[in-house]
Amino acid sequence: MGEVNDGMLSPFQSLPEGCKSHIIFYTSIQDACSASLISKEFNSASKSDTVWGKFLPPDLKEIISNLVPWLSSKTKKELYRLLCHFSNPIDKGILINKGNRRFWLTKCSKKCYMLSAWELSIHKKEDPECWKWYELSGSRFSEVAELQRVDILDIRVKMPARSLSLKTNYAAYLVFKTNKEYSYGLETVAKASVSFAATAGTSGLSEPMEGDSVYLKIPTDVHYLTPTDEYEDLRYGWWEPDMQRRFVRVPRPEHEIDGRVPRERNDGWQEIMLGEFFNDEGVGDVEIKISEILDWKKGLILEGIELRPKEEA
């Protein structure tokens, strides 16, 4: 829908506003946004709840049921802009589920969620010797969880498929950081999977490890440096005083890594894809998990798990 001159607008000027809204209803989001430029009459119609309700999930009230008083004060256009237009990735979407979950929409009105660490099932998560919970600047939630020391890393969660957009390819991502001062055990390969839960019930650690290979930290190799070698990054290096040699850890070449590794996000966090799935009819639960049971681990700072359409990842 482009700009039209005044002469061409005359057939529409006598139409009731409801009819104009109905016309805009059958256009795209971009056209609905630009309809206000056509005329004063279309400007008013383009803001109607009839138009913008089309671009919001039909179960929006259920999703943000604990925010009903706040919801009642917003028009549907305001809600759409709140859920889709964000300049700061840290503040995108709205907090729901008592502040433990974030919800937003893509530009194509697909549902996205981020589940905080508190919403996840984490092995020994309430043991202060294993996990430390605290407020961290730059997090989307009131608390993050930092791994203190465990030999079993097991993180999982189930999400009702009906809560997600139908006929959509989704991917699940673990969102985290690592303690820059001290961490270990995160270079060991872990197993991650995303699947539809076949039966109801609880999952146990006795299950065999299966799924895709992932690394929470890029694996490194130990290199020996001679006194004449130059190496810019010696943060992980050490001396063998008796032998006057220096060793340093360097990232393993990508083609030698047999699994997925983390990538940097533009919000200061890292993420690694745990798996993907196609949400057809929204039946059942989607189960997301990552496990590693071989080595002692420390230094993982966990923010949560994010679910978003894969084509818009």
Tab-separated table of C-alpha atoms in Angstrom:
chain	number	residue	atom	x	y	z
A	1	MET	CA	0.000	0.000	0.000
A	2	GLY	CA	1.748	3.180	-1.168
A	3	GLU	CA	0.911	6.857	-1.017
A	4	VAL	CA	-2.087	7.926	-3.063
A	5	ASN	CA	-2.989	11.449	-4.166
A	6	ASP	CA	-6.108	13.208	-2.844
A	7	GLY	CA	-8.042	12.605	-6.038
A	8	MET	CA	-7.666	8.868	-5.732
A	9	LEU	CA	-8.680	8.901	-2.065
A	10	SER	CA	-12.172	10.282	-2.630
A	11	PRO	CA	-13.892	6.857	-2.956
A	12	PHE	CA	-12.663	5.943	0.536
A	13	GLN	CA	-13.454	9.160	2.362
A	14	SER	CA	-17.130	8.293	2.816
A	15	LEU	CA	-16.387	4.819	4.217
A	16	PRO	CA	-16.897	4.220	7.946
A	17	GLU	CA	-13.674	3.840	9.933
A	18	GLY	CA	-14.509	0.185	10.559
A	19	CYS	CA	-14.451	-0.460	6.815
A	20	LYS	CA	-11.090	1.256	6.445
A	21	SER	CA	-9.734	-0.863	9.314
A	22	HIS	CA	-11.079	-3.959	7.597
A	23	ILE	CA	-9.242	-3.015	4.378
A	24	ILE	CA	-5.955	-2.497	6.239
A	25	PHE	CA	-6.523	-5.788	8.090
A	26	TYR	CA	-5.797	-7.679	4.859
A	27	THR	CA	-2.461	-5.943	4.241
A	28	SER	CA	1.003	-6.657	5.649
A	29	ILE	CA	2.623	-5.255	8.779
A	30	GLN	CA	4.648	-2.854	6.630
A	31	ASP	CA	1.507	-1.609	4.876
A	32	ALA	CA	-0.346	-1.201	8.164
A	33	CYS	CA	2.514	0.956	9.434
A	34	SER	CA	2.552	3.138	6.322
A	35	ALA	CA	-1.252	3.447	6.032
A	36	SER	CA	-1.196	6.429	8.390
A	37	LEU	CA	0.602	8.420	5.671
A	38	ILE	CA	-2.272	8.115	3.195
A	39	SER	CA	-4.761	10.428	4.902
A	40	LYS	CA	-6.122	11.480	8.285
A	41	GLU	CA	-8.929	8.958	7.907
A	42	PHE	CA	-6.546	6.075	7.263
A	43	ASN	CA	-4.247	7.275	10.039
A	44	SER	CA	-6.982	6.680	12.591
A	45	ALA	CA	-8.067	3.369	11.079
A	46	SER	CA	-4.488	2.085	10.922
A	47	LYS	CA	-4.226	2.289	14.719
A	48	SER	CA	-7.301	0.200	15.442
A	49	ASP	CA	-7.250	-2.988	17.493
A	50	THR	CA	-8.917	-4.738	14.551
A	51	VAL	CA	-5.791	-4.224	12.457
A	52	TRP	CA	-3.113	-4.918	15.062
A	53	GLY	CA	-4.897	-7.828	16.680
A	54	LYS	CA	-4.097	-9.749	13.477
A	55	PHE	CA	-0.357	-9.462	14.179
A	56	LEU	CA	-0.562	-10.621	17.808
A	57	PRO	CA	-0.841	-14.238	19.006
A	58	PRO	CA	-4.455	-15.265	19.686
A	59	ASP	CA	-3.382	-16.594	23.101
A	60	LEU	CA	-1.567	-13.396	24.135
A	61	LYS	CA	-3.777	-12.846	27.187
A	62	GLU	CA	-2.994	-16.359	28.389
A	63	ILE	CA	0.745	-15.846	27.862
A	64	ILE	CA	0.833	-12.664	29.920
A	65	SER	CA	-2.039	-13.542	32.252
A	66	ASN	CA	-0.192	-12.152	35.284
A	67	LEU	CA	-0.020	-8.765	33.552
A	68	VAL	CA	-3.731	-8.317	32.788
A	69	PRO	CA	-4.098	-4.883	34.532
A	70	TRP	CA	-1.093	-3.651	32.586
A	71	LEU	CA	-2.432	-5.236	29.381
A	72	SER	CA	-5.798	-3.507	29.649
A	73	SER	CA	-4.138	-0.080	29.421
A	74	LYS	CA	-2.413	-0.813	26.115
A	75	THR	CA	-3.765	-0.737	22.579
A	76	LYS	CA	-2.885	-3.707	20.405
A	77	LYS	CA	-0.581	-1.543	18.304
A	78	GLU	CA	1.259	-0.507	21.468
A	79	LEU	CA	1.533	-4.165	22.453
A	80	TYR	CA	2.914	-5.104	19.051
A	81	ARG	CA	5.530	-2.360	19.178
A	82	LEU	CA	6.467	-3.371	22.726
A	83	LEU	CA	6.925	-7.009	21.735
A	84	CYS	CA	8.636	-6.491	18.362
A	85	HIS	CA	10.548	-3.214	18.362
A	86	PHE	CA	13.565	-3.111	20.637
A	87	SER	CA	16.794	-1.162	20.307
A	88	ASN	CA	18.575	-2.843	23.228
A	89	PRO	CA	18.788	-6.666	23.014
A	90	ILE	CA	19.023	-6.883	26.813
A	91	ASP	CA	15.590	-5.281	27.185
A	92	LYS	CA	13.765	-6.996	24.330
A	93	GLY	CA	10.318	-8.379	25.039
A	94	ILE	CA	8.519	-8.429	28.364
A	95	LEU	CA	9.056	-10.344	31.587
A	96	ILE	CA	6.376	-12.926	32.440
A	97	ASN	CA	6.040	-15.869	34.848
A	98	LYS	CA	7.010	-13.788	37.882
A	99	GLY	CA	10.019	-12.392	36.059
A	100	ASN	CA	11.531	-15.787	35.232
A	101	ARG	CA	10.734	-15.767	31.517
A	102	ARG	CA	10.950	-13.289	28.647
A	103	PHE	CA	8.545	-13.229	25.730
A	104	TRP	CA	8.760	-11.344	22.434
A	105	LEU	CA	7.753	-11.568	18.789
A	106	THR	CA	9.819	-11.582	15.627
A	107	LYS	CA	9.031	-9.144	12.829
A	108	CYS	CA	6.893	-11.913	11.327
A	109	SER	CA	4.924	-12.265	14.584
A	110	LYS	CA	6.538	-15.581	15.586
A	111	LYS	CA	6.763	-16.287	19.316
A	112	CYS	CA	10.125	-16.297	21.105
A	113	TYR	CA	10.928	-17.170	24.703
A	114	MET	CA	13.887	-17.036	27.008
A	115	LEU	CA	13.652	-19.221	30.119
A	116	SER	CA	15.753	-18.072	33.061
A	117	ALA	CA	18.069	-20.428	34.922
A	118	TRP	CA	15.453	-20.686	37.697
A	119	GLU	CA	12.973	-22.161	35.201
A	120	LEU	CA	15.370	-24.965	34.308
A	121	SER	CA	15.865	-28.320	35.964
A	122	ILE	CA	19.548	-28.246	36.999
A	123	HIS	CA	21.319	-31.022	38.885
A	124	LYS	CA	22.001	-29.779	42.462
A	125	LYS	CA	20.913	-26.242	41.594
A	126	GLU	CA	19.902	-25.480	45.197
A	127	ASP	CA	23.193	-26.692	46.671
A	128	PRO	CA	25.332	-23.572	47.364
A	129	GLU	CA	28.496	-25.650	47.056
A	130	CYS	CA	27.520	-26.486	43.483
A	131	TRP	CA	25.725	-23.381	42.186
A	132	LYS	CA	25.922	-19.751	43.239
A	133	TRP	CA	22.962	-17.470	42.467
A	134	TYR	CA	23.465	-13.727	42.184
A	135	GLU	CA	22.505	-10.549	40.331
A	136	LEU	CA	24.656	-9.793	37.301
A	137	SER	CA	24.735	-6.549	35.335
A	138	GLY	CA	23.717	-7.105	31.717
A	139	SER	CA	21.439	-10.050	32.444
A	140	ARG	CA	17.786	-10.110	31.391
A	141	PHE	CA	16.800	-11.649	34.731
A	142	SER	CA	17.188	-10.830	38.412
A	143	GLU	CA	19.637	-13.691	38.979
A	144	VAL	CA	22.054	-15.914	37.096
A	145	ALA	CA	23.567	-19.208	38.242
A	146	GLU	CA	27.339	-19.744	38.375
A	147	LEU	CA	28.699	-23.256	38.511
A	148	GLN	CA	30.957	-23.674	41.556
A	149	ARG	CA	32.061	-27.279	41.231
A	150	VAL	CA	30.206	-30.383	40.053
A	151	ASP	CA	31.105	-33.621	38.349
A	152	ILE	CA	27.656	-33.966	36.764
A	153	LEU	CA	26.316	-31.200	34.539
A	154	ASP	CA	22.681	-31.864	33.733
A	155	ILE	CA	20.394	-29.054	32.518
A	156	ARG	CA	16.966	-29.710	31.040
A	157	VAL	CA	13.517	-28.230	30.623
A	158	LYS	CA	10.188	-29.073	28.989
A	159	MET	CA	8.178	-26.498	27.055
A	160	PRO	CA	4.569	-27.068	25.911
A	161	ALA	CA	4.592	-27.019	22.117
A	162	ARG	CA	1.238	-25.197	22.114
A	163	SER	CA	3.021	-22.168	23.639
A	164	LEU	CA	5.054	-21.758	20.446
A	165	SER	CA	4.061	-20.670	16.946
A	166	LEU	CA	2.691	-23.480	14.797
A	167	LYS	CA	4.176	-24.638	11.487
A	168	THR	CA	7.510	-23.127	12.507
A	169	ASN	CA	11.101	-24.373	12.665
A	170	TYR	CA	12.571	-23.584	16.075
A	171	ALA	CA	16.037	-23.831	17.588
A	172	ALA	CA	16.969	-23.871	21.272
A	173	TYR	CA	20.099	-22.122	22.557
A	174	LEU	CA	21.935	-22.196	25.868
A	175	VAL	CA	22.861	-18.601	26.792
A	176	PHE	CA	25.849	-18.246	29.116
A	177	LYS	CA	29.239	-16.778	29.940
A	178	THR	CA	32.349	-18.272	31.504
A	179	ASN	CA	34.221	-16.933	34.499
A	180	LYS	CA	37.222	-15.112	33.015
A	181	GLU	CA	39.329	-15.547	36.124
A	182	TYR	CA	38.909	-19.250	36.705
A	183	SER	CA	37.065	-22.053	34.962
A	184	TYR	CA	37.791	-25.636	34.059
A	185	GLY	CA	36.115	-28.741	32.676
A	186	LEU	CA	34.069	-26.821	30.101
A	187	GLU	CA	36.195	-27.991	27.170
A	188	THR	CA	34.956	-31.548	27.594
A	189	VAL	CA	32.422	-32.610	25.003
A	190	ALA	CA	28.804	-32.568	26.238
A	191	LYS	CA	25.678	-34.032	24.679
A	192	ALA	CA	22.711	-31.840	23.785
A	193	SER	CA	19.318	-32.668	22.320
A	194	VAL	CA	15.925	-31.145	21.582
A	195	SER	CA	13.027	-33.510	20.978
A	196	PHE	CA	9.356	-34.077	21.600
A	197	ALA	CA	8.874	-35.948	24.871
A	198	ALA	CA	7.401	-39.342	24.043
A	199	THR	CA	5.774	-40.024	27.405
A	200	ALA	CA	4.974	-38.173	30.590
A	201	GLY	CA	7.254	-38.630	33.568
A	202	THR	CA	10.586	-37.512	34.918
A	203	SER	CA	13.941	-38.015	33.272
A	204	GLY	CA	16.829	-39.343	35.321
A	205	LEU	CA	20.605	-39.192	35.185
A	206	SER	CA	20.678	-42.953	34.640
A	207	GLU	CA	19.702	-42.374	31.000
A	208	PRO	CA	22.520	-43.017	28.521
A	209	MET	CA	24.092	-39.827	27.169
A	210	GLU	CA	22.893	-39.159	23.662
A	211	GLY	CA	22.446	-36.249	21.298
A	212	ASP	CA	24.702	-33.843	19.426
A	213	SER	CA	28.242	-33.105	20.583
A	214	VAL	CA	28.688	-29.556	21.906
A	215	TYR	CA	31.428	-27.679	23.740
A	216	LEU	CA	30.772	-24.919	26.289
A	217	LYS	CA	34.304	-23.671	25.737
A	218	ILE	CA	36.370	-24.031	22.570
A	219	PRO	CA	38.821	-26.921	23.073
A	220	THR	CA	42.502	-26.025	23.258
A	221	ASP	CA	45.761	-27.846	22.627
A	222	VAL	CA	48.999	-27.460	24.587
A	223	HIS	CA	51.887	-26.029	22.558
A	224	TYR	CA	55.518	-25.924	23.624
A	225	LEU	CA	57.270	-22.589	22.984
A	226	THR	CA	61.006	-22.247	22.600
A	227	PRO	CA	62.766	-19.104	23.927
A	228	THR	CA	62.778	-17.661	20.405
A	229	ASP	CA	59.027	-18.134	19.809
A	230	GLU	CA	56.730	-15.143	19.919
A	231	TYR	CA	53.139	-15.577	21.010
A	232	GLU	CA	50.799	-12.683	21.706
A	233	ASP	CA	48.336	-14.342	24.093
A	234	LEU	CA	50.048	-16.060	27.037
A	235	ARG	CA	47.113	-15.841	29.448
A	236	TYR	CA	46.947	-19.614	29.677
A	237	GLY	CA	50.658	-20.229	29.493
A	238	TRP	CA	52.968	-21.557	32.212
A	239	TRP	CA	56.643	-22.199	32.828
A	240	GLU	CA	58.445	-25.408	33.663
A	241	PRO	CA	61.224	-23.713	35.695
A	242	ASP	CA	63.583	-26.695	35.725
A	243	MET	CA	63.474	-26.983	31.952
A	244	GLN	CA	63.173	-23.271	31.121
A	245	ARG	CA	60.281	-23.967	28.774
A	246	ARG	CA	56.959	-22.296	28.340
A	247	PHE	CA	53.730	-24.042	27.448
A	248	VAL	CA	50.627	-22.290	26.176
A	249	ARG	CA	47.098	-23.373	25.340
A	250	VAL	CA	45.867	-22.367	21.889
A	251	PRO	CA	42.366	-22.850	20.409
A	252	ARG	CA	42.012	-26.056	18.434
A	253	PRO	CA	41.377	-25.460	14.704
A	254	GLU	CA	37.678	-25.548	13.900
A	255	HIS	CA	38.040	-28.386	11.393
A	256	GLU	CA	39.463	-30.586	14.177
A	257	ILE	CA	36.523	-30.070	16.550
A	258	ASP	CA	33.876	-32.785	16.327
A	259	GLY	CA	30.929	-30.760	17.583
A	260	ARG	CA	29.321	-27.344	17.885
A	261	VAL	CA	31.113	-24.551	19.748
A	262	PRO	CA	29.775	-21.315	21.295
A	263	ARG	CA	29.426	-18.090	19.370
A	264	GLU	CA	29.479	-14.517	20.641
A	265	ARG	CA	26.165	-12.639	20.649
A	266	ASN	CA	25.750	-8.907	20.198
A	267	ASP	CA	24.445	-8.593	23.776
A	268	GLY	CA	27.701	-9.612	25.442
A	269	TRP	CA	26.698	-13.237	26.082
A	270	GLN	CA	27.586	-16.486	24.343
A	271	GLU	CA	25.204	-19.063	22.960
A	272	ILE	CA	25.358	-22.585	21.652
A	273	MET	CA	22.585	-24.313	19.727
A	274	LEU	CA	21.318	-27.355	21.605
A	275	GLY	CA	19.085	-28.580	18.784
A	276	GLU	CA	16.178	-27.758	16.498
A	277	PHE	CA	12.677	-29.010	15.784
A	278	PHE	CA	9.591	-28.334	13.687
A	279	ASN	CA	6.522	-27.347	15.697
A	280	ASP	CA	3.746	-28.637	13.468
A	281	GLU	CA	0.441	-28.764	15.361
A	282	GLY	CA	1.681	-27.758	18.839
A	283	VAL	CA	1.003	-31.166	20.403
A	284	GLY	CA	3.004	-32.457	23.380
A	285	ASP	CA	6.068	-31.094	25.141
A	286	VAL	CA	9.435	-30.130	23.702
A	287	GLU	CA	12.258	-31.470	25.876
A	288	ILE	CA	15.594	-29.634	25.840
A	289	LYS	CA	18.673	-30.963	27.615
A	290	ILE	CA	22.454	-30.825	27.850
A	291	SER	CA	24.552	-33.257	29.902
A	292	GLU	CA	28.201	-33.984	30.691
A	293	ILE	CA	29.212	-36.490	33.381
A	294	LEU	CA	32.915	-37.196	32.822
A	295	ASP	CA	34.907	-34.307	34.346
A	296	TRP	CA	34.729	-31.877	37.242
A	297	LYS	CA	33.571	-28.470	36.048
A	298	LYS	CA	33.596	-24.876	37.286
A	299	GLY	CA	32.991	-21.340	35.992
A	300	LEU	CA	29.879	-21.646	33.807
A	301	ILE	CA	27.638	-18.575	34.267
A	302	LEU	CA	24.172	-19.614	33.138
A	303	GLU	CA	21.500	-17.105	32.118
A	304	GLY	CA	18.980	-19.470	30.531
A	305	ILE	CA	17.686	-21.191	27.421
A	306	GLU	CA	16.312	-19.257	24.441
A	307	LEU	CA	13.774	-20.579	21.913
A	308	ARG	CA	13.390	-18.705	18.653
A	309	PRO	CA	12.484	-19.471	15.008
A	310	LYS	CA	15.522	-20.911	13.252
A	311	GLU	CA	15.039	-18.922	10.059
A	312	GLU	CA	15.327	-15.724	12.090
A	313	ALA	CA	18.189	-16.866	14.331
